[in-house]
PDB file of C-alpha atoms and ligand atoms in Angstrom:
ATOM      1  CA  MET A 423     -40.196  -3.704  -2.248  1.00 46.00           C
ATOM      2  CA  SER A 424     -41.526  -3.336  -5.790  1.00 48.00           C
ATOM      3  CA  GLY A 425     -39.066  -4.460  -8.479  1.00 59.00           C
ATOM      4  CA  ALA A 426     -35.597  -3.037  -8.828  1.00 74.00           C
ATOM      5  CA  GLY A 427     -34.587   0.553  -8.245  1.00 94.00           C
ATOM      6  CA  PRO A 428     -36.083   3.281  -6.110  1.00 98.00           C
ATOM      7  CA  VAL A 429     -39.869   3.410  -5.887  1.00 98.00           C
ATOM      8  CA  PRO A 430     -41.364   6.491  -7.620  1.00 98.00           C
ATOM      9  CA  VAL A 431     -43.230   8.605  -5.076  1.00 98.00           C
ATOM     10  CA  ALA A 432     -45.292  11.778  -5.439  1.00 99.00           C
ATOM     11  CA  VAL A 433     -45.523  14.370  -2.676  1.00 99.00           C
ATOM     12  CA  LEU A 434     -48.715  16.420  -2.573  1.00 98.00           C
ATOM     13  CA  LEU A 435     -48.548  19.660  -0.616  1.00 98.00           C
ATOM     14  CA  SER A 436     -50.362  22.947  -0.186  1.00 98.00           C
ATOM     15  CA  GLY A 437     -47.753  24.978   1.705  1.00 97.00           C
ATOM     16  CA  ARG A 438     -44.270  25.102   3.160  1.00 98.00           C
ATOM     17  CA  GLY A 439     -42.926  21.678   2.207  1.00 98.00           C
ATOM     18  CA  SER A 440     -40.628  20.895   5.122  1.00 98.00           C
ATOM     19  CA  ASN A 441     -41.784  17.257   5.147  1.00 98.00           C
ATOM     20  CA  LEU A 442     -41.061  17.068   1.434  1.00 98.00           C
ATOM     21  CA  ILE A 443     -37.511  18.231   2.156  1.00 98.00           C
ATOM     22  CA  ALA A 444     -37.127  15.689   4.959  1.00 98.00           C
ATOM     23  CA  LEU A 445     -38.339  12.859   2.719  1.00 98.00           C
ATOM     24  CA  HIS A 446     -36.087  13.930  -0.114  1.00 98.00           C
ATOM     25  CA  ALA A 447     -33.072  14.242   2.192  1.00 98.00           C
ATOM     26  CA  ALA A 448     -33.650  10.757   3.602  1.00 98.00           C
ATOM     27  CA  MET A 449     -33.943   9.328   0.069  1.00 98.00           C
ATOM     28  CA  THR A 450     -30.752  11.135  -0.964  1.00 98.00           C
ATOM     29  CA  ARG A 451     -28.935   9.651   2.042  1.00 98.00           C
ATOM     30  CA  GLY A 452     -30.078   6.201   0.895  1.00 98.00           C
ATOM     31  CA  GLU A 453     -32.275   5.638   3.950  1.00 98.00           C
ATOM     32  CA  VAL A 454     -35.508   5.194   1.963  1.00 98.00           C
ATOM     33  CA  PRO A 455     -35.486   3.163  -1.282  1.00 98.00           C
ATOM     34  CA  ALA A 456     -37.612   5.685  -3.162  1.00 98.00           C
ATOM     35  CA  ARG A 457     -37.288   8.720  -5.381  1.00 98.00           C
ATOM     36  CA  ILE A 458     -39.513  11.765  -5.722  1.00 98.00           C
ATOM     37  CA  ALA A 459     -41.033  11.483  -9.185  1.00 98.00           C
ATOM     38  CA  LEU A 460     -43.347  14.486  -8.798  1.00 98.00           C
ATOM     39  CA  VAL A 461     -44.186  17.269  -6.353  1.00 98.00           C
ATOM     40  CA  LEU A 462     -47.712  18.463  -6.874  1.00 98.00           C
ATOM     41  CA  SER A 463     -49.656  21.300  -5.278  1.00 98.00           C
ATOM     42  CA  ASP A 464     -53.182  22.636  -5.455  1.00 98.00           C
ATOM     43  CA  HIS A 465     -51.677  26.125  -4.864  1.00 97.00           C
ATOM     44  CA  GLU A 466     -49.527  27.784  -7.515  1.00 97.00           C
ATOM     45  CA  ASP A 467     -47.707  29.855  -4.875  1.00 97.00           C
ATOM     46  CA  ALA A 468     -47.024  27.046  -2.383  1.00 98.00           C
ATOM     47  CA  PRO A 469     -43.456  27.600  -1.091  1.00 98.00           C
ATOM     48  CA  GLY A 470     -42.949  23.827  -1.237  1.00 98.00           C
ATOM     49  CA  LEU A 471     -43.053  23.945  -5.042  1.00 98.00           C
ATOM     50  CA  GLU A 472     -40.173  26.408  -5.130  1.00 98.00           C
ATOM     51  CA  ARG A 473     -38.188  24.342  -2.639  1.00 98.00           C
ATOM     52  CA  ALA A 474     -38.741  21.300  -4.870  1.00 98.00           C
ATOM     53  CA  ARG A 475     -37.556  23.131  -7.977  1.00 98.00           C
ATOM     54  CA  GLU A 476     -34.444  24.388  -6.139  1.00 98.00           C
ATOM     55  CA  ARG A 477     -33.581  20.732  -5.586  1.00 97.00           C
ATOM     56  CA  GLY A 478     -34.180  19.832  -9.227  1.00 98.00           C
ATOM     57  CA  LEU A 479     -37.377  17.918  -8.494  1.00 98.00           C
ATOM     58  CA  PRO A 480     -40.257  17.987 -10.995  1.00 98.00           C
ATOM     59  CA  ALA A 481     -42.892  20.290  -9.504  1.00 98.00           C
ATOM     60  CA  LEU A 482     -46.348  21.050 -10.781  1.00 98.00           C
ATOM     61  CA  ALA A 483     -49.286  23.183  -9.664  1.00 98.00           C
ATOM     62  CA  ILE A 484     -52.798  22.037 -10.465  1.00 98.00           C
ATOM     63  CA  PRO A 485     -54.903  24.789  -8.875  1.00 98.00           C
ATOM     64  CA  ARG A 486     -58.378  23.796  -7.723  1.00 96.00           C
ATOM     65  CA  GLN A 487     -59.968  26.995  -9.033  1.00 95.00           C
ATOM     66  CA  GLN A 488     -59.090  26.065 -12.625  1.00 97.00           C
ATOM     67  CA  PHE A 489     -61.576  23.186 -12.479  1.00 98.00           C
ATOM     68  CA  PRO A 490     -65.359  23.201 -12.216  1.00 98.00           C
ATOM     69  CA  ASP A 491     -65.518  20.571  -9.470  1.00 97.00           C
ATOM     70  CA  ARG A 492     -63.512  18.255  -7.251  1.00 96.00           C
ATOM     71  CA  GLU A 493     -63.929  15.332  -9.635  1.00 97.00           C
ATOM     72  CA  SER A 494     -62.301  17.079 -12.593  1.00 98.00           C
ATOM     73  CA  HIS A 495     -59.558  18.519 -10.356  1.00 98.00           C
ATOM     74  CA  GLU A 496     -58.726  15.090  -8.999  1.00 98.00           C
ATOM     75  CA  ALA A 497     -58.860  13.587 -12.491  1.00 98.00           C
ATOM     76  CA  ALA A 498     -56.171  16.059 -13.589  1.00 98.00           C
ATOM     77  CA  ILE A 499     -54.050  15.179 -10.563  1.00 98.00           C
ATOM     78  CA  LEU A 500     -54.452  11.442 -11.187  1.00 98.00           C
ATOM     79  CA  ALA A 501     -53.457  11.910 -14.822  1.00 98.00           C
ATOM     80  CA  ALA A 502     -50.299  13.773 -13.755  1.00 98.00           C
ATOM     81  CA  LEU A 503     -49.450  11.037 -11.249  1.00 98.00           C
ATOM     82  CA  ARG A 504     -49.899   8.360 -13.900  1.00 98.00           C
ATOM     83  CA  ARG A 505     -47.770  10.305 -16.400  1.00 98.00           C
ATOM     84  CA  ALA A 506     -44.986  10.500 -13.816  1.00 98.00           C
ATOM     85  CA  GLY A 507     -45.241   6.741 -13.169  1.00 98.00           C
ATOM     86  CA  VAL A 508     -45.972   7.293  -9.483  1.00 98.00           C
ATOM     87  CA  GLU A 509     -46.516   4.209  -7.288  1.00 98.00           C
ATOM     88  CA  TRP A 510     -46.891   5.843  -3.867  1.00 98.00           C
ATOM     89  CA  VAL A 511     -48.425   9.171  -2.837  1.00 98.00           C
ATOM     90  CA  CYS A 512     -47.282  11.072   0.258  1.00 98.00           C
ATOM     91  CA  LEU A 513     -49.571  13.827   1.471  1.00 98.00           C
ATOM     92  CA  ALA A 514     -47.499  16.441   3.272  1.00 98.00           C
ATOM     93  CA  GLY A 515     -49.601  19.389   4.331  1.00 97.00           C
ATOM     94  CA  TYR A 516     -52.066  18.812   1.489  1.00 97.00           C
ATOM     95  CA  LEU A 517     -55.175  20.619   2.623  1.00 93.00           C
ATOM     96  CA  ARG A 518     -57.803  18.749   0.643  1.00 93.00           C
ATOM     97  CA  LEU A 519     -59.721  15.648   1.522  1.00 93.00           C
ATOM     98  CA  LEU A 520     -59.318  13.035  -1.214  1.00 96.00           C
ATOM     99  CA  SER A 521     -62.444  11.445  -2.684  1.00 96.00           C
ATOM    100  CA  PRO A 522     -63.081   7.700  -2.270  1.00 97.00           C
ATOM    101  CA  ARG A 523     -62.421   7.368  -5.996  1.00 97.00           C
ATOM    102  CA  PHE A 524     -58.985   8.977  -5.698  1.00 97.00           C
ATOM    103  CA  VAL A 525     -58.108   6.824  -2.679  1.00 97.00           C
ATOM    104  CA  ALA A 526     -59.208   3.694  -4.564  1.00 97.00           C
ATOM    105  CA  SER A 527     -56.831   4.603  -7.405  1.00 98.00           C
ATOM    106  CA  PHE A 528     -53.849   3.979  -5.081  1.00 98.00           C
ATOM    107  CA  PRO A 529     -55.121   1.308  -2.700  1.00 97.00           C
ATOM    108  CA  GLU A 530     -52.988   1.213   0.460  1.00 98.00           C
ATOM    109  CA  ARG A 531     -50.437   3.384  -1.331  1.00 98.00           C
ATOM    110  CA  ILE A 532     -51.317   6.839   0.016  1.00 98.00           C
ATOM    111  CA  LEU A 533     -49.730   8.163   3.207  1.00 98.00           C
ATOM    112  CA  ASN A 534     -50.494  11.230   5.290  1.00 98.00           C
ATOM    113  CA  ILE A 535     -48.743  12.922   8.187  1.00 98.00           C
ATOM    114  CA  HIS A 536     -50.704  14.632  10.942  1.00 98.00           C
ATOM    115  CA  PRO A 537     -49.362  16.699  13.866  1.00 98.00           C
ATOM    116  CA  SER A 538     -51.084  14.838  16.703  1.00 98.00           C
ATOM    117  CA  LEU A 539     -51.286  11.331  18.099  1.00 98.00           C
ATOM    118  CA  LEU A 540     -54.359  10.188  16.175  1.00 98.00           C
ATOM    119  CA  PRO A 541     -57.162   9.484  16.794  1.00 98.00           C
ATOM    120  CA  ALA A 542     -56.803  12.530  19.071  1.00 98.00           C
ATOM    121  CA  PHE A 543     -57.211  15.924  17.418  1.00 98.00           C
ATOM    122  CA  PRO A 544     -57.896  15.258  13.737  1.00 98.00           C
ATOM    123  CA  GLY A 545     -58.480  18.162  11.384  1.00 96.00           C
ATOM    124  CA  LEU A 546     -57.006  21.639  11.354  1.00 96.00           C
ATOM    125  CA  HIS A 547     -54.929  23.217  14.148  1.00 98.00           C
ATOM    126  CA  ALA A 548     -54.143  19.896  15.834  1.00 98.00           C
ATOM    127  CA  GLN A 549     -51.455  21.495  18.029  1.00 98.00           C
ATOM    128  CA  ARG A 550     -53.891  24.210  19.186  1.00 98.00           C
ATOM    129  CA  GLN A 551     -56.484  21.525  19.911  1.00 98.00           C
ATOM    130  CA  ALA A 552     -53.928  19.575  21.977  1.00 98.00           C
ATOM    131  CA  LEU A 553     -52.972  22.642  24.027  1.00 98.00           C
ATOM    132  CA  GLY A 554     -56.616  23.567  24.509  1.00 98.00           C
ATOM    133  CA  HIS A 555     -57.379  20.077  25.797  1.00 98.00           C
ATOM    134  CA  GLY A 556     -54.478  20.204  28.235  1.00 98.00           C
ATOM    135  CA  VAL A 557     -52.816  16.955  27.164  1.00 98.00           C
ATOM    136  CA  ARG A 558     -49.344  16.284  28.565  1.00 98.00           C
ATOM    137  CA  VAL A 559     -48.186  14.390  25.476  1.00 98.00           C
ATOM    138  CA  SER A 560     -48.939  14.986  21.828  1.00 98.00           C
ATOM    139  CA  GLY A 561     -46.888  14.088  18.772  1.00 99.00           C
ATOM    140  CA  CYS A 562     -47.307  13.088  15.171  1.00 98.00           C
ATOM    141  CA  THR A 563     -48.811  10.230  13.198  1.00 98.00           C
ATOM    142  CA  VAL A 564     -48.091   8.795   9.756  1.00 98.00           C
ATOM    143  CA  HIS A 565     -51.003   6.741   8.476  1.00 98.00           C
ATOM    144  CA  LEU A 566     -52.369   5.130   5.355  1.00 98.00           C
ATOM    145  CA  VAL A 567     -55.121   7.262   3.874  1.00 98.00           C
ATOM    146  CA  ASP A 568     -58.716   6.180   3.561  1.00 95.00           C
ATOM    147  CA  ALA A 569     -61.636   8.329   2.494  1.00 88.00           C
ATOM    148  CA  GLU A 570     -62.161   9.815   5.995  1.00 91.00           C
ATOM    149  CA  LEU A 571     -60.304  12.806   7.420  1.00 91.00           C
ATOM    150  CA  ASP A 572     -57.045  11.891   9.225  1.00 92.00           C
ATOM    151  CA  SER A 573     -58.169   8.290   9.407  1.00 94.00           C
ATOM    152  CA  GLY A 574     -56.675   5.057   8.100  1.00 96.00           C
ATOM    153  CA  PRO A 575     -54.267   2.487   9.574  1.00 98.00           C
ATOM    154  CA  ILE A 576     -51.418   3.954  11.601  1.00 98.00           C
ATOM    155  CA  VAL A 577     -47.846   3.251  10.467  1.00 98.00           C
ATOM    156  CA  VAL A 578     -45.639   5.316  12.807  1.00 98.00           C
ATOM    157  CA  GLN A 579     -46.265   7.640  15.744  1.00 98.00           C
ATOM    158  CA  ARG A 580     -43.752   9.740  17.639  1.00 99.00           C
ATOM    159  CA  PRO A 581     -44.666  11.329  20.969  1.00 99.00           C
ATOM    160  CA  VAL A 582     -43.761  14.863  22.032  1.00 99.00           C
ATOM    161  CA  ALA A 583     -44.117  16.071  25.621  1.00 98.00           C
ATOM    162  CA  VAL A 584     -46.061  19.279  26.095  1.00 98.00           C
ATOM    163  CA  ALA A 585     -44.030  21.727  28.180  1.00 98.00           C
ATOM    164  CA  GLU A 586     -45.484  24.178  30.697  1.00 96.00           C
ATOM    165  CA  GLY A 587     -45.738  27.489  28.929  1.00 96.00           C
ATOM    166  CA  ASP A 588     -45.826  25.991  25.429  1.00 98.00           C
ATOM    167  CA  ASP A 589     -47.679  28.097  22.921  1.00 98.00           C
ATOM    168  CA  GLU A 590     -48.937  26.739  19.615  1.00 98.00           C
ATOM    169  CA  ALA A 591     -45.807  27.749  17.706  1.00 98.00           C
ATOM    170  CA  ALA A 592     -43.409  26.188  20.231  1.00 98.00           C
ATOM    171  CA  LEU A 593     -45.313  22.896  20.369  1.00 98.00           C
ATOM    172  CA  ALA A 594     -45.743  22.812  16.570  1.00 98.00           C
ATOM    173  CA  ALA A 595     -41.991  23.301  16.077  1.00 98.00           C
ATOM    174  CA  ARG A 596     -41.087  20.392  18.374  1.00 98.00           C
ATOM    175  CA  ILE A 597     -43.707  18.166  16.742  1.00 99.00           C
ATOM    176  CA  LEU A 598     -42.440  19.158  13.280  1.00 98.00           C
ATOM    177  CA  ALA A 599     -38.924  17.986  14.162  1.00 99.00           C
ATOM    178  CA  GLU A 600     -40.416  14.565  14.982  1.00 99.00           C
ATOM    179  CA  GLU A 601     -42.494  14.597  11.782  1.00 99.00           C
ATOM    180  CA  HIS A 602     -39.268  14.902   9.804  1.00 99.00           C
ATOM    181  CA  LEU A 603     -38.088  11.619  11.374  1.00 99.00           C
ATOM    182  CA  ALA A 604     -41.442   9.833  11.338  1.00 99.00           C
ATOM    183  CA  TYR A 605     -42.310  10.311   7.677  1.00 99.00           C
ATOM    184  CA  PRO A 606     -39.121   8.836   6.159  1.00 99.00           C
ATOM    185  CA  ASP A 607     -39.228   6.090   8.785  1.00 98.00           C
ATOM    186  CA  ALA A 608     -42.807   5.122   7.852  1.00 99.00           C
ATOM    187  CA  LEU A 609     -42.104   5.087   4.134  1.00 99.00           C
ATOM    188  CA  ARG A 610     -38.936   3.053   4.646  1.00 98.00           C
ATOM    189  CA  LEU A 611     -40.824   0.488   6.742  1.00 98.00           C
ATOM    190  CA  LEU A 612     -43.618   0.138   4.199  1.00 98.00           C
ATOM    191  CA  LEU A 613     -41.188  -0.256   1.293  1.00 98.00           C
ATOM    192  CA  THR A 614     -38.803  -2.656   2.963  1.00 98.00           C
ATOM    193  CA  ARG A 615     -40.931  -4.803   5.291  1.00 98.00           C
ATOM    194  CA  ARG A 616     -43.768  -7.231   4.719  1.00 98.00           C
ATOM    195  CA  TRP A 617     -47.047  -5.935   6.080  1.00 98.00           C
ATOM    196  CA  ARG A 618     -50.802  -6.276   5.820  1.00 98.00           C
ATOM    197  CA  VAL A 619     -53.851  -4.386   6.950  1.00 98.00           C
ATOM    198  CA  GLU A 620     -56.389  -6.094   9.207  1.00 97.00           C
ATOM    199  CA  GLY A 621     -59.313  -3.867  10.022  1.00 94.00           C
ATOM    200  CA  ARG A 622     -57.832  -0.679  11.445  1.00 95.00           C
ATOM    201  CA  ARG A 623     -54.446  -2.246  12.154  1.00 97.00           C
ATOM    202  CA  LEU A 624     -51.358  -2.269   9.986  1.00 98.00           C
ATOM    203  CA  ILE A 625     -49.375  -5.347  10.945  1.00 98.00           C
ATOM    204  CA  PHE A 626     -45.709  -5.826  10.114  1.00 98.00           C
ATOM    205  CA  THR A 627     -44.737  -9.477   9.667  1.00 95.00           C
ATOM    206  CA  PRO A 628     -42.167 -10.338  12.326  1.00 92.00           C
ATOM    207  CA  GLY A 629     -38.769 -10.694  10.657  1.00 86.00           C
ATOM    208  CA  GLY A 630     -40.313  -9.910   7.272  1.00 81.00           C
TER     209      GLY A 630
HETATM  210  C1  GRF B1862     -47.324  19.398   9.024  1.00 93.80           C
HETATM  211  O1  GRF B1862     -47.462  19.821  10.355  1.00 93.80           O
HETATM  212  C2  GRF B1862     -48.153  18.169   8.763  1.00 93.80           C
HETATM  213  O2  GRF B1862     -48.232  17.320   9.865  1.00 93.80           O
HETATM  214  C3  GRF B1862     -49.509  18.770   8.461  1.00 93.80           C
HETATM  215  O3  GRF B1862     -49.232  19.921   7.708  1.00 93.80           O
HETATM  216  C4  GRF B1862     -47.933  20.412   8.052  1.00 93.80           C
HETATM  217  C5  GRF B1862     -47.153  20.496   6.779  1.00 93.80           C
HETATM  218  O4  GRF B1862     -45.897  21.091   6.989  1.00 93.80           O
HETATM  219  N1  GRF B1862     -50.341  17.823   7.772  1.00 93.80           N
HETATM  220  P1  GRF B1862     -44.832  21.153   5.818  1.00 93.80           P
HETATM  221  O5  GRF B1862     -45.525  21.821   4.633  1.00 93.80           O
HETATM  222  O6  GRF B1862     -44.423  19.749   5.487  1.00 93.80           O
HETATM  223  O7  GRF B1862     -43.711  21.982   6.344  1.00 93.80           O
END
């Protein structure tokens, strides 16, 4: 754990924000030694921003279209994160791939959640991909972010059985319920345990 007091975390989102709410609720219950220092979206009308403001959390839109290129957009986001004193970044339905430069600005301090058991079904519509493939088990993954899409060392996974007759919405809803447990769990583990990354693997020190 870094110093005294809750660790300042930013949540980056593009949409609904249910994982933001789950993280915030777990922090409020004292289950994760962190606080949400900033909620940031690339979409002005992301419902997650409104949900953040309703909870009194600082929320900011930095729309992509206001910038000439990805570099300047990311520079504005990084400046906002620095201003807010953020130490960890949680991507929660943030629909942009971060540049290597952005990732290097928070080395091993950026998390993402994805609605499949990675490395299966990266990218968009992971639940639809899982149904289309006919898997019997899918789930969700929280991982450290590297510069590739839905890549990076895995922290927590939670499985979800696919039921006969599942459609995309039904499977997505059951996976989402597990996401809301997995994300706070992953952040808590990373903030309270000793760990290191070796190659693709994130290794928790036994007893640490
Ligand atoms: C989640 O399914 C997450 O796994 C994916 O985007 C969705 C975001 O949902 N990356 P929400 O905005 O947190 O409700």
